[in-house]
Coordinates of C-alpha atoms in Angstrom, one line a residue:
X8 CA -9.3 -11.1 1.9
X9 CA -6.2 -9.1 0.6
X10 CA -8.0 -5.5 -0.5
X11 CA -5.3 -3.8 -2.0
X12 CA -7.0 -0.6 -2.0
X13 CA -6.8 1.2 1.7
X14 CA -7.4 4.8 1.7
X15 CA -9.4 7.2 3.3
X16 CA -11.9 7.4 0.2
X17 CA -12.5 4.0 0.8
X18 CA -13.6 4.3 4.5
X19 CA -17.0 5.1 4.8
X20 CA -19.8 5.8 7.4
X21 CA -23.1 4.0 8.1
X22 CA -24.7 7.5 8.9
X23 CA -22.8 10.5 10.9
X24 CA -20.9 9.5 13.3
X25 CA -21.8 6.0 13.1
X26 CA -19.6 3.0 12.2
X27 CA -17.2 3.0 10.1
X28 CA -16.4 0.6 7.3
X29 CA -14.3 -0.4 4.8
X30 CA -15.9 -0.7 1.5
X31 CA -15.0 -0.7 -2.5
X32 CA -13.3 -4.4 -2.6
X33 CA -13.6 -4.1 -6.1
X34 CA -9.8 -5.0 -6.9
X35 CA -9.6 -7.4 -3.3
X36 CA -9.0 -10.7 -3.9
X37 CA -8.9 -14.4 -2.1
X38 CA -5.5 -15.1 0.0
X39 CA -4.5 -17.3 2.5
X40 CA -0.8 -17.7 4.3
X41 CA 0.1 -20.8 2.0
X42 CA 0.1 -17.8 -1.3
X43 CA 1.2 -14.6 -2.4
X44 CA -0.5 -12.0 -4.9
X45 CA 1.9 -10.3 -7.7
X46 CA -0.6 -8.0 -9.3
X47 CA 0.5 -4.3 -8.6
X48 CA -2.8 -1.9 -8.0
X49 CA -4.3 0.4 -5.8
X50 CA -3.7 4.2 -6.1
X51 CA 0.1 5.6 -6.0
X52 CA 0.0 7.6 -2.7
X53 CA -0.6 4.3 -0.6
X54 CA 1.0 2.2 -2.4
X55 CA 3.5 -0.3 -0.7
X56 CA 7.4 -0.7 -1.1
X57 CA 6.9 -4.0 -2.3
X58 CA 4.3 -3.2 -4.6
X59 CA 6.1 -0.7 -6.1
X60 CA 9.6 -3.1 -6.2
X61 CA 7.2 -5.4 -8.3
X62 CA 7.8 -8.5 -5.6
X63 CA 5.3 -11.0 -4.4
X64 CA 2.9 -9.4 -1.4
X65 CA 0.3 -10.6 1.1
X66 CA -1.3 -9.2 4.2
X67 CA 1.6 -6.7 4.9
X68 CA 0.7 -4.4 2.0
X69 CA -2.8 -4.1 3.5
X70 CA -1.1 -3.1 6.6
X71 CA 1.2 -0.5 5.3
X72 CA -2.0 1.0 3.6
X73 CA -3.5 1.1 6.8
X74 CA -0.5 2.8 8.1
X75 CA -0.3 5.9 5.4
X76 CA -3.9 6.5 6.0
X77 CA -3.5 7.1 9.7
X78 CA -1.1 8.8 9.0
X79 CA -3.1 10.9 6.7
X80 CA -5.8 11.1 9.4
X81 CA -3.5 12.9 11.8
X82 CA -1.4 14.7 9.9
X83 CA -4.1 15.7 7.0
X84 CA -1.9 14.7 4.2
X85 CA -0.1 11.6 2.7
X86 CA 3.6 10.9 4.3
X87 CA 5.3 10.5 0.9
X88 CA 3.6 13.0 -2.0
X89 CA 5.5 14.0 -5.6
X90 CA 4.0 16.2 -8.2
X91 CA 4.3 12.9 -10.6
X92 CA 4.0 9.3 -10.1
X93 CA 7.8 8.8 -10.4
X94 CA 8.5 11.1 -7.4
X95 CA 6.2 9.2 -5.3
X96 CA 7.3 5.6 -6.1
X97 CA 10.5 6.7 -5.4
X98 CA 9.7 8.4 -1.7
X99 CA 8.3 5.3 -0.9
X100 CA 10.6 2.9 -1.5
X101 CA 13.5 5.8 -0.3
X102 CA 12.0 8.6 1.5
X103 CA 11.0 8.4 6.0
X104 CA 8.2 10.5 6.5
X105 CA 7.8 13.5 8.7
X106 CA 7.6 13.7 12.3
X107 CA 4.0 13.5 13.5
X108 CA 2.7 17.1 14.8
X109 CA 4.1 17.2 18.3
X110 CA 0.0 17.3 19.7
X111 CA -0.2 13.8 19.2
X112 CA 0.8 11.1 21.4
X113 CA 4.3 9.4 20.9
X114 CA 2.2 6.1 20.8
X115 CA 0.9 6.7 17.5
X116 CA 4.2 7.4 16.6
X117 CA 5.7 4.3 17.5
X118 CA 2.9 2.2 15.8
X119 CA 3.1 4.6 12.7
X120 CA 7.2 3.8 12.3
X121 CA 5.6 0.0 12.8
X122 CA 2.6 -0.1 10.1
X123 CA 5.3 1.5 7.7
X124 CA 8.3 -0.2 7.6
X125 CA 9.8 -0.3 4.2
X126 CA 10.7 -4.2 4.8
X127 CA 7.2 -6.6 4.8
X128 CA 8.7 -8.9 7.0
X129 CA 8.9 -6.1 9.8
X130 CA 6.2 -4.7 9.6
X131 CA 3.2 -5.1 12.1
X132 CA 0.4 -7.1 11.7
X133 CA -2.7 -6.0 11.8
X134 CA -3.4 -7.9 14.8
X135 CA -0.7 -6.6 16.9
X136 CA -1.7 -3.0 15.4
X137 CA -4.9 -3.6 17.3
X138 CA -3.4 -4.6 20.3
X139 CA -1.2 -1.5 20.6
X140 CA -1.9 2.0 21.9
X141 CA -3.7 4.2 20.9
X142 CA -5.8 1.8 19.1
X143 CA -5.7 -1.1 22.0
X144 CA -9.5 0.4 23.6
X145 CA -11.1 1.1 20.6
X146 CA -10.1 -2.5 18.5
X147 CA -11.9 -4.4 22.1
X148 CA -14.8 -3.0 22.4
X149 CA -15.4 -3.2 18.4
X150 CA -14.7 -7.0 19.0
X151 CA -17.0 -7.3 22.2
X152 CA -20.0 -5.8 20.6
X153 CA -19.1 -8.3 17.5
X154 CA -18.8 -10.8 20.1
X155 CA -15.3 -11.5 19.0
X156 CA -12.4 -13.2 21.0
X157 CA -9.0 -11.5 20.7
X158 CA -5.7 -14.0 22.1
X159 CA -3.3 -11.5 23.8
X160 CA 0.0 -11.2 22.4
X161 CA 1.7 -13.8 24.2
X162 CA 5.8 -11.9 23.7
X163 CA 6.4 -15.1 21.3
X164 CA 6.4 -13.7 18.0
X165 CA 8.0 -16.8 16.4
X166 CA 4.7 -18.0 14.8
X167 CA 4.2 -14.4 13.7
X168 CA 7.7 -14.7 12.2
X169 CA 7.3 -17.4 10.0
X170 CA 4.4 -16.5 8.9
X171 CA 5.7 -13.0 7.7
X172 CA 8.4 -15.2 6.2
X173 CA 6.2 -17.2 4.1
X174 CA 4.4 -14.1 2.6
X175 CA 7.4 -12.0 2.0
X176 CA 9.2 -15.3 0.1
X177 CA 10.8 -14.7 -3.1
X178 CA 9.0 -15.5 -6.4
X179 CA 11.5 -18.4 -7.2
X180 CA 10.2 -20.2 -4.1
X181 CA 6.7 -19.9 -3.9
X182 CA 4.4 -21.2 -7.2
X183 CA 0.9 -20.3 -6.5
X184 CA 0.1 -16.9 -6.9
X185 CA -0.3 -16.4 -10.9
X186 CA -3.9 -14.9 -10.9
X187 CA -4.0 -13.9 -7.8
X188 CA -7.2 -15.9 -7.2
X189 CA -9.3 -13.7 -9.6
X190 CA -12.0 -15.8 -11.3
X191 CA -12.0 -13.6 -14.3
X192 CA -9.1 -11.3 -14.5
X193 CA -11.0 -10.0 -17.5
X194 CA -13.4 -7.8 -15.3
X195 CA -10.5 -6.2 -13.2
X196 CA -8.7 -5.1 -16.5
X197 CA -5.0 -4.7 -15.0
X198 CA -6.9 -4.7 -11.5
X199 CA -6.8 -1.1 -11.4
X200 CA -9.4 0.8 -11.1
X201 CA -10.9 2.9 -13.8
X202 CA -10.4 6.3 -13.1
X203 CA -14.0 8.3 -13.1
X204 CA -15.0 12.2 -13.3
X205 CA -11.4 13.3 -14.1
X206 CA -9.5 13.9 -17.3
X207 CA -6.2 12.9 -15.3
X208 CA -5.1 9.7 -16.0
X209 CA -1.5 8.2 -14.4
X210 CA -2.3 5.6 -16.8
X211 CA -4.9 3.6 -17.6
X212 CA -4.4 1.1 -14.2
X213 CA -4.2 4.1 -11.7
X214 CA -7.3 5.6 -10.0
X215 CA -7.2 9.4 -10.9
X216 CA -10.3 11.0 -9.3
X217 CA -8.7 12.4 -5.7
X218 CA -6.9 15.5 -5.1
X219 CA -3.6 14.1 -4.8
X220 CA -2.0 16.7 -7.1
X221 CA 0.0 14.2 -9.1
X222 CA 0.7 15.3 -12.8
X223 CA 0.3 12.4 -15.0
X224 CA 3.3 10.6 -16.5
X225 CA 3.0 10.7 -20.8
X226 CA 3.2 8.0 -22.5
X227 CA 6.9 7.9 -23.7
X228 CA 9.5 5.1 -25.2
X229 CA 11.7 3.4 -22.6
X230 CA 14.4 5.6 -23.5
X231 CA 12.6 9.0 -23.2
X232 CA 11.0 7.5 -20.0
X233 CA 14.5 6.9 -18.5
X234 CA 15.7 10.2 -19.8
X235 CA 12.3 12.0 -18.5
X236 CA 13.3 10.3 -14.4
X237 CA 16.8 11.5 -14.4
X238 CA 15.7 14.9 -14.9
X239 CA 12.7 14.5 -12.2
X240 CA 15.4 13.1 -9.9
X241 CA 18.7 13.9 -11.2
X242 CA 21.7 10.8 -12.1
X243 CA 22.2 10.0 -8.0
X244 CA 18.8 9.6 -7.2
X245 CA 18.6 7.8 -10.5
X246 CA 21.1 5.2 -10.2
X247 CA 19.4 4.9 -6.2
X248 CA 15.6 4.8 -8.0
X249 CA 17.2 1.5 -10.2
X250 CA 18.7 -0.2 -7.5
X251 CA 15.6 0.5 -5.7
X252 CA 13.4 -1.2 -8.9
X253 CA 11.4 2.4 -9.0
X254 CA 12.6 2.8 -12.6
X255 CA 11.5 -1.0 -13.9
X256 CA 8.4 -0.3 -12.1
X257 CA 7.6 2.9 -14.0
X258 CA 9.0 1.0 -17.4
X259 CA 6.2 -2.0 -16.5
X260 CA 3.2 0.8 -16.3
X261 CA 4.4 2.4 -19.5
X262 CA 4.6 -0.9 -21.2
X263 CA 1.2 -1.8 -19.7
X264 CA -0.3 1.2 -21.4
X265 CA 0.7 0.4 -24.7

């Protein structure tokens, strides 16, 4: 299952202090190594670079959600922010995030700079992110009391390799992903969720009842759109935000609002 939608809000307890467990698979959907999803959702501050680039994306973007939201959980706020959605996209295709608080254990560090690669095919999985300090204890005696077997890493990582190859291929050479194994793409809408109890909308696919701060972007031609970023970023960030594909990404949610 690809879920698409890590975050803290969606982390919940069975009762204080109890398990915890990812819920709210409302925009997941069915994958397996053979595909590749296309459908960009989630909400903006954890989204992934190759979301946001608009390519093809499997298990990785999972993983770099996991990654932002321990980051979050140590450092009590999201490593790339913006007071709009165009700020954001473009930290996190563009942007390194700030050194962890200098309390915390250079462990986490080094798995944090591993969940959050900007390329998919370097990032961790989330098997080797369980196998690594400081989550290593924890992950094994979650899988003992599940009565789970977890395989060592081995220090071949070429099946791990391919693998990350065949989810991070390009679009012209892979051919099943087009629904991204919804059943009814009619109840997903854009597979965004709705937003609820807010008035704040980044448009109508983006979830909008956090605190994240982020002023919404008005609905504006293509033109005024591209016009609106280069004053947000000024021209060299600009031309960097295209060749990055920040700005076709903010032109496809515009267009999807319409």
């Amino acid at each position: 299952i690809l879920h698409r939608d890590v975050k803290p809000e969606n982390c919940f307890f069975r009762c204080p202090g109890g398990t915890l467990l990812l819920g709210d698979f409302g925009i997941s959907c069915d994958l397996d190594e053979h595909h590749l999803a296309k459908t960009c959702c989630g909400s903006p501050l954890y989204l992934s670079p190759e979301m946001v680039n608009q390519e093809p994306y499997a298990y990785a973007s999972d993983v770099w959600s996991f990654g932002i939201t321990l980051y979050e959980m140590a450092q009590l706020v999201p490593p790339f922010k913006g007071a709009n959605i165009c700020q954001v996209a473009f930290r996190i295709v563009s942007a390194s995030p700030a050194p962890l608080d200098p309390c915390f254990s250079a462990s986490l560090g080094a798995l944090l700079d591993r969940l959050l690669k900007k390329e998919a095919l370097l990032r961790a999985t989330l098997d080797e992110a369980l196998q690594s300090e400081p989550l290593a204890e924890a992950a094994a005696a979650v899988a003992a009391q599940h009565g789970l077997r977890r395989e060592p890493p081995t220090g071949d990582s070429s099946s791990g390799l391919v693998e990350r190859l065949r989810r991070t291929m390009p679009s012209h050479c892979q051919e099943e992903y087009a629904d991204d194994f919804e059943e009814d793409e009619s109840d997903y809408g854009d597979d965004f969720e709705e937003a609820s109890g807010s008035d704040i909308s980044y448009a109508p696919d983006f979830e909008a009842d956090s605190d994240d701060g982020i002023d919404p972007t008005p609905e504006l031609s293509e033109e005024d759109l591209r016009q609106q970023i280069a004053a947000e970023l000024g021209e060299e960030a600009m031309s960097i935000a295209e060749s990055l594909g920040v700005v076709n990404f903010l032109e496809t949610l515009q267009r999807n609002r319409r």
